XYZ file of C-alpha atoms in Angstrom:
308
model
C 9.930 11.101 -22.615
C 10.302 8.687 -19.442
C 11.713 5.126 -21.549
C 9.533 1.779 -21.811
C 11.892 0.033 -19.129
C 11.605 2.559 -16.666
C 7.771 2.953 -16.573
C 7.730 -1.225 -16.309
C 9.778 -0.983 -13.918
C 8.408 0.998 -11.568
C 5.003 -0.561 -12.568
C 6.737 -3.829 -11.261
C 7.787 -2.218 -8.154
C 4.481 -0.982 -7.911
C 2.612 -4.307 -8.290
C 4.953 -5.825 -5.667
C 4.162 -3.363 -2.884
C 0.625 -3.921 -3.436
C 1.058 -7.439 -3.166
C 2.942 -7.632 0.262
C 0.153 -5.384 1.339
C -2.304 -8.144 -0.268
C -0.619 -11.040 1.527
C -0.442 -8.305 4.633
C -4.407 -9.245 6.038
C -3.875 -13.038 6.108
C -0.538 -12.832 7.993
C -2.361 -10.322 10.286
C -5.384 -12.182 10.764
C -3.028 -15.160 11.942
C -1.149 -12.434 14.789
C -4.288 -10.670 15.642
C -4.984 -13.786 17.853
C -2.319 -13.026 20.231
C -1.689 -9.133 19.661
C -3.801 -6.216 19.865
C -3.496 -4.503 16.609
C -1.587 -1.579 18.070
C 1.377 -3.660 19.993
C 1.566 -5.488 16.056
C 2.231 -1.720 14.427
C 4.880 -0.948 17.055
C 6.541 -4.823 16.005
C 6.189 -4.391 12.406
C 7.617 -1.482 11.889
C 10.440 -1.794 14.345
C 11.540 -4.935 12.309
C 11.017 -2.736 8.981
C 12.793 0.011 10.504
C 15.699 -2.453 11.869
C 15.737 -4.075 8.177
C 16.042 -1.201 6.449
C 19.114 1.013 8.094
C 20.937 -2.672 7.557
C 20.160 -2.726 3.919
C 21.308 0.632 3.542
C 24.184 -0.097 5.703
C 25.333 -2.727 3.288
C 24.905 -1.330 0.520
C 26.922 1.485 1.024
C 24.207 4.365 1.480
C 24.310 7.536 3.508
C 22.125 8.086 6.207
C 22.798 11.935 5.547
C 19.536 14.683 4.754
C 19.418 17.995 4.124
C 17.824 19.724 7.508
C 15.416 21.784 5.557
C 13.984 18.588 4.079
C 13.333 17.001 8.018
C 10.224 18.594 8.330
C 9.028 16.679 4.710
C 10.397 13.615 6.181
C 8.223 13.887 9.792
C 5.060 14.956 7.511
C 5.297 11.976 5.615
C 6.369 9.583 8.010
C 2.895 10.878 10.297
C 0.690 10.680 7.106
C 1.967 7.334 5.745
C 2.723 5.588 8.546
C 1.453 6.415 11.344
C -1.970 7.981 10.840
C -2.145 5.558 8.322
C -1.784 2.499 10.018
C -3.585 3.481 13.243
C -6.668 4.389 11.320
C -6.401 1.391 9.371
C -5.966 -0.789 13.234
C -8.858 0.948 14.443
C -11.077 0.569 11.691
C -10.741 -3.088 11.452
C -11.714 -3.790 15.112
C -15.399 -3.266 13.882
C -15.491 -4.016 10.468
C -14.351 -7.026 8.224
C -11.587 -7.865 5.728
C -14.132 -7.597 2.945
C -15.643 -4.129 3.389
C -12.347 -3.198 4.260
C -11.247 -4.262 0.975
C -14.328 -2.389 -0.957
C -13.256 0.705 1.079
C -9.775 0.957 -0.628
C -10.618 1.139 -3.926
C -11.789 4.789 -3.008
C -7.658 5.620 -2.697
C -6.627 5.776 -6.272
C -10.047 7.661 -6.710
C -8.761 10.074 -4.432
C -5.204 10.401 -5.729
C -6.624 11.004 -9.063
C -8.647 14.226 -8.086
C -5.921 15.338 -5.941
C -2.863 14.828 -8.761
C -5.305 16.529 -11.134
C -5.429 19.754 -8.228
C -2.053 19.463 -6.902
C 0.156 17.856 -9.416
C -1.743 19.443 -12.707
C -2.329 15.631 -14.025
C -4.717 15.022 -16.673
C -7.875 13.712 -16.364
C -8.822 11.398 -19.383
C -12.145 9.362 -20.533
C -10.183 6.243 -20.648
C -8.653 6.912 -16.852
C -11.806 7.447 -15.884
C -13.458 4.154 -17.779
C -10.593 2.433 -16.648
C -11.015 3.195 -12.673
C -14.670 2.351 -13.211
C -14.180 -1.030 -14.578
C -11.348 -1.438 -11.518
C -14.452 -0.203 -9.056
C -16.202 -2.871 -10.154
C -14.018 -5.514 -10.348
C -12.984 -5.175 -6.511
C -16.692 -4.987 -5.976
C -17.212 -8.690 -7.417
C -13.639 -9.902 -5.816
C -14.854 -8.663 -2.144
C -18.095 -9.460 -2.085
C -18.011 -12.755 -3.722
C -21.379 -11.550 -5.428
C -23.312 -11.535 -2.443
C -26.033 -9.404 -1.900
C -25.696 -7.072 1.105
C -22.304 -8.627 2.154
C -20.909 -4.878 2.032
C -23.011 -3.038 4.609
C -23.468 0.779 5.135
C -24.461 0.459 8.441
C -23.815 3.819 10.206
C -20.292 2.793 12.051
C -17.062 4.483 13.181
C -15.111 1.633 11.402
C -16.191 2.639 7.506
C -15.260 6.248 8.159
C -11.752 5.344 9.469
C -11.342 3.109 6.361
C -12.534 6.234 4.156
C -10.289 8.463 5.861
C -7.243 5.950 5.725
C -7.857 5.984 1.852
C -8.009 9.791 1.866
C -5.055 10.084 4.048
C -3.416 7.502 1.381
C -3.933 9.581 -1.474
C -2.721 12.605 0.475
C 0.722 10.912 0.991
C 1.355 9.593 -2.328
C 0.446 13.082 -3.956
C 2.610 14.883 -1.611
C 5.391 12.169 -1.979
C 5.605 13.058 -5.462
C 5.196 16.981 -5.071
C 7.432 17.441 -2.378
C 10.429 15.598 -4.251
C 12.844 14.986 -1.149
C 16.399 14.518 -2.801
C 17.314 11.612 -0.939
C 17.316 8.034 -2.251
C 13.634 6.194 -1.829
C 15.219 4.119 0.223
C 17.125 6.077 2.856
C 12.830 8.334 2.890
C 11.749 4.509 3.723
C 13.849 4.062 6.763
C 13.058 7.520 8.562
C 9.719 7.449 8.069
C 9.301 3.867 9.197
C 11.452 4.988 12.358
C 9.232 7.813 12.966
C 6.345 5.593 12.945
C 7.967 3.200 15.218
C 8.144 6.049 17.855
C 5.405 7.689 17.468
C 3.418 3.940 17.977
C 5.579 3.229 21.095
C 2.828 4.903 23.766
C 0.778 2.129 22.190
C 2.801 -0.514 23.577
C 3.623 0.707 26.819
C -0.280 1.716 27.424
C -0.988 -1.944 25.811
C 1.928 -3.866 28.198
C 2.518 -5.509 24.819
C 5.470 -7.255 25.804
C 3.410 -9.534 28.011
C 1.108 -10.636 24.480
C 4.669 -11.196 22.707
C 6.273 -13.381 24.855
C 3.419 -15.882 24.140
C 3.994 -15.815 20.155
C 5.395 -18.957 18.762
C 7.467 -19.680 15.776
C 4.794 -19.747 13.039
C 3.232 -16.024 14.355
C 7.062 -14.736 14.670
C 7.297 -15.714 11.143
C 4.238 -13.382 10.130
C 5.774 -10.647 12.322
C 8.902 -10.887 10.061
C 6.962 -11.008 6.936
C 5.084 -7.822 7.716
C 8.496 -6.095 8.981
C 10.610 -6.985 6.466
C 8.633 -6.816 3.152
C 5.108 -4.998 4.110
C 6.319 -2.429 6.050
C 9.751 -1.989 4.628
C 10.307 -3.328 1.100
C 6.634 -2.409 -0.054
C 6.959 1.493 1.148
C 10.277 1.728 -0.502
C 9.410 0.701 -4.114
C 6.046 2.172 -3.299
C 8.648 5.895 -3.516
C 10.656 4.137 -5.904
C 7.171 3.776 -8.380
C 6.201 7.067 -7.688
C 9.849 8.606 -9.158
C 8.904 7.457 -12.341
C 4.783 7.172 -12.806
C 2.468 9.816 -12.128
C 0.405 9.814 -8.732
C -2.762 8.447 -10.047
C -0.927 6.020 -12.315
C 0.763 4.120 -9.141
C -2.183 4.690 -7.045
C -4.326 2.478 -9.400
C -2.279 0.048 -8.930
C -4.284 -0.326 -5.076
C -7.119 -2.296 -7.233
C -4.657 -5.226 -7.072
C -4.560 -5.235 -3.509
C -7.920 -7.409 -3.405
C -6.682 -10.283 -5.780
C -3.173 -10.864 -4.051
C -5.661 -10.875 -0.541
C -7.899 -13.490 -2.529
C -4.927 -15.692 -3.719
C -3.271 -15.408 -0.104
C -6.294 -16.587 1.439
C -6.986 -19.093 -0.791
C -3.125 -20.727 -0.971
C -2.369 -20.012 3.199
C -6.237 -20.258 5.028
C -8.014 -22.572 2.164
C -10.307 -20.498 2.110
C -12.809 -21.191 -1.478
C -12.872 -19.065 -4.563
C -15.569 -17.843 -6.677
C -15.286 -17.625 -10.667
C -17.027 -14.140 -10.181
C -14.122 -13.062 -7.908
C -11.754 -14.648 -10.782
C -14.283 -12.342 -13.021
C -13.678 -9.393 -10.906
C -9.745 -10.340 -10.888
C -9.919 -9.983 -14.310
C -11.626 -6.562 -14.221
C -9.236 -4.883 -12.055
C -6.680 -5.528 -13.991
C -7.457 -4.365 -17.359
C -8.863 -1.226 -15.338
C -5.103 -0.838 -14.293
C -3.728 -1.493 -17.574
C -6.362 1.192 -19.096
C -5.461 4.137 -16.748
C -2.109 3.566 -17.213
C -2.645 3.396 -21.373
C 1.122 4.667 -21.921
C 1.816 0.741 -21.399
C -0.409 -0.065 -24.352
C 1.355 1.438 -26.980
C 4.983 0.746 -25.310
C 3.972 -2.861 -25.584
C 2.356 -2.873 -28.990
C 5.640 -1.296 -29.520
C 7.748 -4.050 -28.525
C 5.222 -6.820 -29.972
C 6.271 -4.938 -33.911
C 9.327 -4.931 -32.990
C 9.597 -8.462 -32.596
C 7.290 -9.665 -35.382
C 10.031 -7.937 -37.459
């Protein structure tokens, strides 16, 4: 029996990484003006990768893994970084923030069938209410309750998002399958580094050094946001959620990524809100708080024990 304080915990951790990757579209929206979305991979995840081995440096960590576990590492760091994140670059070249958005929700969807193959997880009717509700719910936060403002049209950019999601779920179930014994944050660092190489052709085909030494101050800021906390601190207590919670318990948690967008948007671009996205806000959240039910009792728990 995992203890109340761990699971909130790593539901914390959880909720955190999902809001850097929230916040992630408005500070990339504010780059994409100066940097092709490939030459901003390579920079984000060199800072991440750069932030990271420091952290562990000061803290005292080992850099140390067992060689049979390297080829877990390079899987993971391909799947969850790199294929990842170039799928995800690509797809938004021809598609908006929005459908983008709609498109993610199919992740957790994704995890859940895959746990329930891979990782022998339950299926239950009040997961599957709950992800329902959560469908819905980024449905009304995304499209604002427009009609038609999420389009099907036939194009490349939806089916890179869709695979991206797939490819998502992939990494998180084999994350927690694959059980490398080495701290989530020393996994972090190596497969940020990998990702870092393995996105370098991208700058030298780019000659994205020329687009960077035109950023200024405010777009270096965004850089180091993205480094530092989206691609470092969000993929490490991304692992560190998944140690605790099952697969399609932390991958729920991807609902949320809509309403931290929202909130960004609205707090750094201005941009207007709509009491049906507030609606919708409200939505994904008790979806979350319904597949992952174990919270429930823990906190009606808690609430008895402090009536008493």
């Amino acid at each position: 029996m995992i203890p109340f304080k761990m699971k909130l915990a790593s539901s914390l951790y959880a909720t955190m990484s999902i809001t850097f990757w929230g916040i992630s579209f408005v500070s990339t929206k504010a780059v994409l003006d100066k940097l092709d979305p490939f030459t901003l991979l390579v920079v984000r995840f060199g800072i991440g990768s750069l932030f990271l081995l420091v952290l562990i440096l000061a803290l005292g960590g080992q850099l140390k893994i067992p060689l049979n576990y390297i080829p877990h590492l390079i899987v993971l760091g391909i799947l969850g970084v790199f294929v990842h994140q170039v799928f995800q670059a690509t797809a938004l070249l021809t598609i908006d923030a929005s459908s983008a958005g709609w498109l993610i929700s199919f992740s957790p969807i994704f995890t859940v069938i895959l746990a329930m193959l891979f990782l022998h997880e339950k299926m239950t009717l009040r997961k599957a209410f709950g992800m329902t509700v959560a469908v819905c719910g980024v449905l009304m936060v995304t499209t604002q309750g427009e009609a038609g403002s999420f389009n099907l049209a036939l194009n490349i950019g939806y089916l890179l998002m869709v695979l991206s999601t797939l490819n998502w779920a992939v990494y998180s179930v084999l994350l927690k399958k694959l059980r490398v014994p080495i701290p989530p944050l020393v996994l972090t660092f190596y497969m940020s580094t990998l990702g870092f190489i393995l996105t370098i052709p991208f700058l030298i085909r780019n000659k994205g050094w020329n687009e960077m030494a035109l950023l200024s101050a405010s777009e270096w800021t965004h850089l180091l946001f993205l480094g530092i906390f989206v691609s470092g601190v969000a993929y490490w207590y991304w692992a560190k959620a998944l140690e605790v919670l099952d697969a399609s318990q932390v991958s729920v948690f991807l609902y949320l990524e809509p309403i931290a967008t929202l909130i960004a948007a609205v707090l750094l671009l201005h941009e207007k809100i709509f009491i049906i996205s507030v609606i919708g806000g409200i939505m994904i959240i008790l979806g979350v708080v319904l597949v992952n039910g174990q919270l429930l009792s823990a906190v009606h728990r808690v609430m008895m024990r402090f009536r008493s």
